[in-house]
PDB file of N, CA, C and O in Angstrom:
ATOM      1  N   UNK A   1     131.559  96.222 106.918  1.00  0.00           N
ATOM      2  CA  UNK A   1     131.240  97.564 107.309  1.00  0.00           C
ATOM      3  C   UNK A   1     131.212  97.587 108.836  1.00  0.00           C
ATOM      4  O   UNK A   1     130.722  96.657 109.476  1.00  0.00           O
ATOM      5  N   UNK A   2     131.727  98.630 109.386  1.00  0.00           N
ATOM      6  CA  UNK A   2     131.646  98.665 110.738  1.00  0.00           C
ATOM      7  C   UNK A   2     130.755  99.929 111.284  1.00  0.00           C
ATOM      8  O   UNK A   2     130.240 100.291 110.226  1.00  0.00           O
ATOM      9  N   UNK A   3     130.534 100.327 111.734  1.00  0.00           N
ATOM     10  CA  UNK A   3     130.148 101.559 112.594  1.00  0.00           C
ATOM     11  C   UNK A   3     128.284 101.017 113.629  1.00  0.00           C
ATOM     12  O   UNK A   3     127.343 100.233 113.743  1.00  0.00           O
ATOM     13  N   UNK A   4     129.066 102.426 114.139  1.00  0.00           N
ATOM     14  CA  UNK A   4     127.477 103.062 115.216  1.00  0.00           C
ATOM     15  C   UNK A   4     126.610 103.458 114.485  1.00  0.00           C
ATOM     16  O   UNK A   4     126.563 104.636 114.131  1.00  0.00           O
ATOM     17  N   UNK A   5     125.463 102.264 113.985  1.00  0.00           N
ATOM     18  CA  UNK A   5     124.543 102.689 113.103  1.00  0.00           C
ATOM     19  C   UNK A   5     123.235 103.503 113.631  1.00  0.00           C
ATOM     20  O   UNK A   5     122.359 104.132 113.038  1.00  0.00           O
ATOM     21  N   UNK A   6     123.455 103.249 114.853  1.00  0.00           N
ATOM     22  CA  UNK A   6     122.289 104.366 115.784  1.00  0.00           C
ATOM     23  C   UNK A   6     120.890 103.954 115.177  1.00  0.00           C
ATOM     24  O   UNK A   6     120.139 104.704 114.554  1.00  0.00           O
ATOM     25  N   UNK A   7     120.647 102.430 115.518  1.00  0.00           N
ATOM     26  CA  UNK A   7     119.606 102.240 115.675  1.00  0.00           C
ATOM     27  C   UNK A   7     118.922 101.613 116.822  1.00  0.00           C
ATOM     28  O   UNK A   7     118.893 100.392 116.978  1.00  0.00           O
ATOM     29  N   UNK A   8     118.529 102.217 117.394  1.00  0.00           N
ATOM     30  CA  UNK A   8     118.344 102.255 119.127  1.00  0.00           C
ATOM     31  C   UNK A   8     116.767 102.066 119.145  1.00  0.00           C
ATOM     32  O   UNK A   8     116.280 103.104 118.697  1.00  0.00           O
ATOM     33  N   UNK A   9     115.805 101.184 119.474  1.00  0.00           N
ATOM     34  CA  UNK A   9     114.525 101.532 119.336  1.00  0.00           C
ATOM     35  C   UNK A   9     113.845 101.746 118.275  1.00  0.00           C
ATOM     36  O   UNK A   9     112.704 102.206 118.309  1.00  0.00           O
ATOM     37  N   UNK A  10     114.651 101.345 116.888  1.00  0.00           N
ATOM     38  CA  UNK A  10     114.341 102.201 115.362  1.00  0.00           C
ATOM     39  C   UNK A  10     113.145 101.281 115.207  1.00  0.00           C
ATOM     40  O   UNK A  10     112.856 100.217 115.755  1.00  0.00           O
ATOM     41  N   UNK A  11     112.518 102.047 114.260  1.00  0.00           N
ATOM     42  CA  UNK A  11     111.070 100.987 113.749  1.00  0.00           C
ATOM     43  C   UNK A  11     111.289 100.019 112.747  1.00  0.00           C
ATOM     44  O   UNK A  11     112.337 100.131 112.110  1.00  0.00           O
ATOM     45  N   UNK A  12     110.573  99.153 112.489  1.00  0.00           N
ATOM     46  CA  UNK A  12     111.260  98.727 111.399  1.00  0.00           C
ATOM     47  C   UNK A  12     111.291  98.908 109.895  1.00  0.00           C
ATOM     48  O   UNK A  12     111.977  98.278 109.090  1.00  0.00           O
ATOM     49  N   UNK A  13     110.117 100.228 109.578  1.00  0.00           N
ATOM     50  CA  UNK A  13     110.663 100.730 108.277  1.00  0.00           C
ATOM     51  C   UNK A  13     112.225 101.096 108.017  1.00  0.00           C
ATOM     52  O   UNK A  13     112.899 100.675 107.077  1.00  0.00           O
ATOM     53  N   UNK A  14     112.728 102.114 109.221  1.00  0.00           N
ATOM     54  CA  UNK A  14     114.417 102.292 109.402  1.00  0.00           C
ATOM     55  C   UNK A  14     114.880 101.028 108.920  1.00  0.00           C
ATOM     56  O   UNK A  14     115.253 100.931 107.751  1.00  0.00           O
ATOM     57  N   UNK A  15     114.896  99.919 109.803  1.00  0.00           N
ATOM     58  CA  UNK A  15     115.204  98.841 109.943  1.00  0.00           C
ATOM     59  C   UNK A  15     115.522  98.263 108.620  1.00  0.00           C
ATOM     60  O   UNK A  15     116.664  98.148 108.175  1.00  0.00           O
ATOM     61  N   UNK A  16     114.213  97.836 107.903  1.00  0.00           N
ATOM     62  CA  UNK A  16     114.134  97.049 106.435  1.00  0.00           C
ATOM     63  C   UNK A  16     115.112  98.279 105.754  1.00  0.00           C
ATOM     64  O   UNK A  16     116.148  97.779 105.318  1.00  0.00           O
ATOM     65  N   UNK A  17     115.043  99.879 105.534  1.00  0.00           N
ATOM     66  CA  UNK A  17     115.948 100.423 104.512  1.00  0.00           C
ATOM     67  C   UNK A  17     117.051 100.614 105.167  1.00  0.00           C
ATOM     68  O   UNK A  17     117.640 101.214 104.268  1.00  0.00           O
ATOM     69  N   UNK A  18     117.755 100.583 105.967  1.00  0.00           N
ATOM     70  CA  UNK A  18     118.548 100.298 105.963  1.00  0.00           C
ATOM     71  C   UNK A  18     119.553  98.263 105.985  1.00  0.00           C
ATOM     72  O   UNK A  18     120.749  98.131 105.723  1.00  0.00           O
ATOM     73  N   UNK A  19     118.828  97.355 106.268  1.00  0.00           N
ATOM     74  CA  UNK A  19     118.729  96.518 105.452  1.00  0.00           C
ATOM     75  C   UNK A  19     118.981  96.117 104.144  1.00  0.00           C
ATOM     76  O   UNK A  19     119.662  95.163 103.766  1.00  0.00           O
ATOM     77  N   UNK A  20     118.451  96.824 103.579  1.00  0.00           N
ATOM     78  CA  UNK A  20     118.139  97.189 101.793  1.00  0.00           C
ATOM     79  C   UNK A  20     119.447  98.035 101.705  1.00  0.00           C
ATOM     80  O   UNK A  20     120.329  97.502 101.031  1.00  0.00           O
ATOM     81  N   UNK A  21     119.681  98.975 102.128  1.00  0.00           N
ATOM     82  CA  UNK A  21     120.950 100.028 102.007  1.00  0.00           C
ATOM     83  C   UNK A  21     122.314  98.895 101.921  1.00  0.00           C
ATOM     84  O   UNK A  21     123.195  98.893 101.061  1.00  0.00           O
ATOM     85  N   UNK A  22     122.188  98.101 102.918  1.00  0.00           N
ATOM     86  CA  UNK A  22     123.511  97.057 103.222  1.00  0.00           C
ATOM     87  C   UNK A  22     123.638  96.075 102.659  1.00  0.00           C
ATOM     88  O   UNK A  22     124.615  95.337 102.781  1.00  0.00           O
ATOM     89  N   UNK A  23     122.221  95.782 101.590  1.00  0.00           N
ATOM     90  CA  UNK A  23     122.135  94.461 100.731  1.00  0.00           C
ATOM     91  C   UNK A  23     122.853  95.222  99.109  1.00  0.00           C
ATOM     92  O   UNK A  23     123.510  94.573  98.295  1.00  0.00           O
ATOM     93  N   UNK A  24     122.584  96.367  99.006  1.00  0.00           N
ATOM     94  CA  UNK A  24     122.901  97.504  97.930  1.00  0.00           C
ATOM     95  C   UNK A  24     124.074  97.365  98.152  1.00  0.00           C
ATOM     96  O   UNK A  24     124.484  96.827  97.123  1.00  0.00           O
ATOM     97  N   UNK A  25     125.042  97.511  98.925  1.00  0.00           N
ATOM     98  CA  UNK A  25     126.538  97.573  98.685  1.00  0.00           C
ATOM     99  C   UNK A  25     127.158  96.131  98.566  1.00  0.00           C
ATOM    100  O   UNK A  25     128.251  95.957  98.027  1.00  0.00           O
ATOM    101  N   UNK A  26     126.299  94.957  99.173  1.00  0.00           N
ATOM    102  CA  UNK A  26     126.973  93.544  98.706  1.00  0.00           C
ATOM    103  C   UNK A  26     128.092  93.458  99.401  1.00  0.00           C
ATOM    104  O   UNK A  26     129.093  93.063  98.803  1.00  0.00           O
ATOM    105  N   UNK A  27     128.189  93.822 100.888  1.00  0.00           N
ATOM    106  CA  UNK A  27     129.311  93.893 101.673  1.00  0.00           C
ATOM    107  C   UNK A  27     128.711  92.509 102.579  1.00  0.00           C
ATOM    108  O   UNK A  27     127.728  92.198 103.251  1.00  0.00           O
ATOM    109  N   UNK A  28     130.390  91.758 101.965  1.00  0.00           N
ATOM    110  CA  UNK A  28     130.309  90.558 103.194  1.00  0.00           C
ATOM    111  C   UNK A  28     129.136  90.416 104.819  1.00  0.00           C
ATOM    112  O   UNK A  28     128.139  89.872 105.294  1.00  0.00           O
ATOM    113  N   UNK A  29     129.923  91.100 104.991  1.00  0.00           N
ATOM    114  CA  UNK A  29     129.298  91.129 106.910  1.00  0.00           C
ATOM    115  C   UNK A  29     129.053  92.477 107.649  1.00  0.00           C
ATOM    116  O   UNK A  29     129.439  93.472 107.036  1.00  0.00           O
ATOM    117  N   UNK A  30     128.683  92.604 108.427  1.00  0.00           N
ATOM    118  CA  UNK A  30     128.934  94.476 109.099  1.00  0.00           C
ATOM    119  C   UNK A  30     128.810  93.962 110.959  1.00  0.00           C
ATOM    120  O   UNK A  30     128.194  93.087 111.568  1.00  0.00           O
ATOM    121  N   UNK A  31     129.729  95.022 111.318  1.00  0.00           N
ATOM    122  CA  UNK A  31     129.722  94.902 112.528  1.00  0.00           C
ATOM    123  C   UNK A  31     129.390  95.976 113.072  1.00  0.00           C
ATOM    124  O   UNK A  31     130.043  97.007 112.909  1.00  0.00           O
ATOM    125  N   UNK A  32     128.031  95.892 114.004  1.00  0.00           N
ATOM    126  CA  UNK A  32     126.989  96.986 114.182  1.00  0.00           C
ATOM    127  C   UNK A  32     127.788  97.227 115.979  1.00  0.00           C
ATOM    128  O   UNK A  32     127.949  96.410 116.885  1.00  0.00           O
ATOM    129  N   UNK A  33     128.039  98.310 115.910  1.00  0.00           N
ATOM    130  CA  UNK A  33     128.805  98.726 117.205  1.00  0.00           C
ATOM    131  C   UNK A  33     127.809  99.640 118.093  1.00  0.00           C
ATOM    132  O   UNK A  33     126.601  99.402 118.117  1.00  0.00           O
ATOM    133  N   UNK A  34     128.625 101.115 119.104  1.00  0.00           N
ATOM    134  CA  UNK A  34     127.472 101.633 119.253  1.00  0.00           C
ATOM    135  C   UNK A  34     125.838 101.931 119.329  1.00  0.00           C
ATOM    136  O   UNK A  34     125.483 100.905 118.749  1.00  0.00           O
ATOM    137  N   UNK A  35     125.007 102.390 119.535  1.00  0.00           N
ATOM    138  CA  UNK A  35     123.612 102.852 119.661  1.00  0.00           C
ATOM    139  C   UNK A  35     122.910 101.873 118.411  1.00  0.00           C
ATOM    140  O   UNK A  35     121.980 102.294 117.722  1.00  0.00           O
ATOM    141  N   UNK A  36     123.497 100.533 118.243  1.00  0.00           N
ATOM    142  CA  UNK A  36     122.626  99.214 117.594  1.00  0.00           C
ATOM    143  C   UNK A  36     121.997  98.334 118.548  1.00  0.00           C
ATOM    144  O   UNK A  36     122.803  97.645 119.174  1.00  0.00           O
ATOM    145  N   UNK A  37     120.641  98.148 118.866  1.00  0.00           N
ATOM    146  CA  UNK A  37     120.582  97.391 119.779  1.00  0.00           C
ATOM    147  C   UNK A  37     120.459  95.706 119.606  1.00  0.00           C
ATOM    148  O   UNK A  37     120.555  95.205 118.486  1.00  0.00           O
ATOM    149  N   UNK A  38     120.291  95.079 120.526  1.00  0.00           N
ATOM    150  CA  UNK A  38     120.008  93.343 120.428  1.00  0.00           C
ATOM    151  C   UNK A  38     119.034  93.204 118.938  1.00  0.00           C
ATOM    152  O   UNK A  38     119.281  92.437 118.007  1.00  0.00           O
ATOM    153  N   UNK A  39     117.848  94.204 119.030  1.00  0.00           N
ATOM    154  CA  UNK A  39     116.811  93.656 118.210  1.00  0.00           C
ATOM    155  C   UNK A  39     117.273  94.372 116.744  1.00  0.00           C
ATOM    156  O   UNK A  39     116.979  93.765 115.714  1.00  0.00           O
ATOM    157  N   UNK A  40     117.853  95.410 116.666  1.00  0.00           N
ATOM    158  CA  UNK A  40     118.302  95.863 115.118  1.00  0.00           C
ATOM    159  C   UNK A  40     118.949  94.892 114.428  1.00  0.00           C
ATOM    160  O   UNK A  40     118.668  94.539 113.282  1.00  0.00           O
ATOM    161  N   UNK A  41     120.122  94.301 115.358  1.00  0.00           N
ATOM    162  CA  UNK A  41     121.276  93.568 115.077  1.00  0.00           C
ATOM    163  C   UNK A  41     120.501  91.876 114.419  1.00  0.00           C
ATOM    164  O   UNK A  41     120.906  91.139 113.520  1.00  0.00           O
ATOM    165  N   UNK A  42     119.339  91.757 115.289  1.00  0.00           N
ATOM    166  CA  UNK A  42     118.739  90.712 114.851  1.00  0.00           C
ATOM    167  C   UNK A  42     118.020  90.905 113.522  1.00  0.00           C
ATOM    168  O   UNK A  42     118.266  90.082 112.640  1.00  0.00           O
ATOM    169  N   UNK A  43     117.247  91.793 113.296  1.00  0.00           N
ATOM    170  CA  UNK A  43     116.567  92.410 111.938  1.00  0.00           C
ATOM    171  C   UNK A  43     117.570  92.569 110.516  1.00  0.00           C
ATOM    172  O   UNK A  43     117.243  92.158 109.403  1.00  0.00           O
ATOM    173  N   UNK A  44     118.798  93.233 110.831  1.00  0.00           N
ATOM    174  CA  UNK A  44     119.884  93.510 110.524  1.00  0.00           C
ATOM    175  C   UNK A  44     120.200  92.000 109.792  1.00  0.00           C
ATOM    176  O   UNK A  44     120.327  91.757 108.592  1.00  0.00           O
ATOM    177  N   UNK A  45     120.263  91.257 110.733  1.00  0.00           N
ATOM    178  CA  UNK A  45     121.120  89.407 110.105  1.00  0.00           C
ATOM    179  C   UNK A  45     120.247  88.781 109.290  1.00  0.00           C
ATOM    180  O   UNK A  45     120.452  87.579 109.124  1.00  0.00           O
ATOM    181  N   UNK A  46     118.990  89.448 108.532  1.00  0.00           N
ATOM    182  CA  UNK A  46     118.000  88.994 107.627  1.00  0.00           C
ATOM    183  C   UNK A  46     118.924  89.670 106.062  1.00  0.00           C
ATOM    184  O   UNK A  46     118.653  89.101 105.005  1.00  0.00           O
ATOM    185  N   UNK A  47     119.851  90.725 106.028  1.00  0.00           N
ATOM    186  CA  UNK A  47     120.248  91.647 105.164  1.00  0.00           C
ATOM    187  C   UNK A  47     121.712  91.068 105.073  1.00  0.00           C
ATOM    188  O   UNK A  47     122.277  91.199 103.988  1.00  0.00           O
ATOM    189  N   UNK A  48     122.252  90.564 105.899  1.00  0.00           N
ATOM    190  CA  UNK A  48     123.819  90.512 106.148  1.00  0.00           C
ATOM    191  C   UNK A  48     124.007  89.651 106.998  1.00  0.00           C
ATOM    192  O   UNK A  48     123.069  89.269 107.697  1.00  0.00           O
ATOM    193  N   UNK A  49     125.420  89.085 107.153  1.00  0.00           N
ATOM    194  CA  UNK A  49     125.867  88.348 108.578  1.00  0.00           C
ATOM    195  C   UNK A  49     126.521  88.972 109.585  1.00  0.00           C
ATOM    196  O   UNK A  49     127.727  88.841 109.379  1.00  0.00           O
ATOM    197  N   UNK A  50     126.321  89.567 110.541  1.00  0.00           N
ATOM    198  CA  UNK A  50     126.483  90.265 111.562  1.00  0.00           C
ATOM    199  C   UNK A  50     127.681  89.553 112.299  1.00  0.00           C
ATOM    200  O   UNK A  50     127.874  88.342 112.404  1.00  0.00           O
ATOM    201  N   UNK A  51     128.347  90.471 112.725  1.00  0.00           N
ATOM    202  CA  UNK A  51     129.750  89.955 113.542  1.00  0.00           C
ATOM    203  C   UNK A  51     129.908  90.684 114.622  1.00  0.00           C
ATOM    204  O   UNK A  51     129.829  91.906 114.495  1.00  0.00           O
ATOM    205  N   UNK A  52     130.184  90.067 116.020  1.00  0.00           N
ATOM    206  CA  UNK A  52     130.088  90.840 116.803  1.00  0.00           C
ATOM    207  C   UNK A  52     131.290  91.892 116.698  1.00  0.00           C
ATOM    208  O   UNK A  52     132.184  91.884 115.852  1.00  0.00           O
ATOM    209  N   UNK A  53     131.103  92.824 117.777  1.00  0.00           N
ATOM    210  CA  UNK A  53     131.634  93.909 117.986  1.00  0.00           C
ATOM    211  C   UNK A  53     132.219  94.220 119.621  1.00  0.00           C
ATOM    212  O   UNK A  53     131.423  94.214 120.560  1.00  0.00           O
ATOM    213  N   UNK A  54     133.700  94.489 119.826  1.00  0.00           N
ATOM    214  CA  UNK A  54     134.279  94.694 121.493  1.00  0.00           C
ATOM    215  C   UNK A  54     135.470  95.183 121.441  1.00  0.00           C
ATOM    216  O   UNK A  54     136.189  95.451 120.478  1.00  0.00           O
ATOM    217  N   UNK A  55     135.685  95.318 123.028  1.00  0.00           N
ATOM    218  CA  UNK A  55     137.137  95.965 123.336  1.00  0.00           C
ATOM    219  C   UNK A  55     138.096  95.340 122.837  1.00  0.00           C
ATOM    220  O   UNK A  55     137.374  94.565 122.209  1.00  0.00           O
ATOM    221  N   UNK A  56     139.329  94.940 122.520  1.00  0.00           N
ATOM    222  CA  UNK A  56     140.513  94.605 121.889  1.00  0.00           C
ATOM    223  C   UNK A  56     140.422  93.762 120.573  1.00  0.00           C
ATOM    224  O   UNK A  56     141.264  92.969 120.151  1.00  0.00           O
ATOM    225  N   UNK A  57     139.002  94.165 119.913  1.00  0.00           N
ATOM    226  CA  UNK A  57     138.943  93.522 118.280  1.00  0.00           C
ATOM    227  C   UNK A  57     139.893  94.085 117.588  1.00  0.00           C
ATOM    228  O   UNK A  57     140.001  95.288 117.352  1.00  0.00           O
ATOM    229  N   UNK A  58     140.956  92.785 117.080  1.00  0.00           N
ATOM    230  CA  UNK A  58     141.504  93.689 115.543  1.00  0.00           C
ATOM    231  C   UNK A  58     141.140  93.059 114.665  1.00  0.00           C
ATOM    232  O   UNK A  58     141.092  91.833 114.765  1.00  0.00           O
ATOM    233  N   UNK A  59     140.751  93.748 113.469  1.00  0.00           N
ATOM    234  CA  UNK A  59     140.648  93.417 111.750  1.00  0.00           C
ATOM    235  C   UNK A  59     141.652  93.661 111.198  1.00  0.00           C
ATOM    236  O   UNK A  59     142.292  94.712 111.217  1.00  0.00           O
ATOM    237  N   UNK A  60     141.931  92.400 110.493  1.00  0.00           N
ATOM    238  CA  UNK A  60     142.927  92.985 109.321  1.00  0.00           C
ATOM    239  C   UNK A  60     142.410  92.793 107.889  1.00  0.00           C
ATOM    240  O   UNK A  60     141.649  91.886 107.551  1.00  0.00           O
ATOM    241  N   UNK A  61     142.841  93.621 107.190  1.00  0.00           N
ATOM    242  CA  UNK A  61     142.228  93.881 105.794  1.00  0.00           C
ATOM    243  C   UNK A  61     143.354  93.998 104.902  1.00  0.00           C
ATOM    244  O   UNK A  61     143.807  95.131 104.737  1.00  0.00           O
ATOM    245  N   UNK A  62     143.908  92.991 104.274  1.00  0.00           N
ATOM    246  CA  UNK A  62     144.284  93.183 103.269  1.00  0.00           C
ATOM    247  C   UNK A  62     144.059  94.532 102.064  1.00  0.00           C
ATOM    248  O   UNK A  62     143.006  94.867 101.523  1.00  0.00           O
ATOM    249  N   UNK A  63     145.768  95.270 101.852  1.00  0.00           N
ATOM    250  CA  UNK A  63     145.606  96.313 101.085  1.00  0.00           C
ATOM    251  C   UNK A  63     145.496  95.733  99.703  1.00  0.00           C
ATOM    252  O   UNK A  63     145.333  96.475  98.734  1.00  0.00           O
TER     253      UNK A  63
END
């Protein structure tokens, strides 16, 4: 999963459900981009394995 999860300062009730939200879909890894900060991303890698995120990343995904 990729995106700007816009958790900027979030508390960590946010934190744990969304956590829980990303353990619910059973998705490999997520790469927290945008308005995620150092400490979400860390809270976040208790739920998932976090991959970073930058300028000239490509993914490829098999169709």
């Amino acid at each position: 999963m990729i995106g700007g999860f816009h958790l900027q300062n979030a508390s960590d009730e946010i934190l744990n459900q969304t956590g829980e939200y990303f353990s619910q879909l059973d998705v490999d890894h997520i790469h927290p981009c945008h308005c995620t900060d150092l400490a979400a991303k860390i809270h976040l890698s208790k739920f998932s394995s976090i991959k970073e995120v930058g300028v000239g990343l490509v993914l490829n995904y098999p169709l």
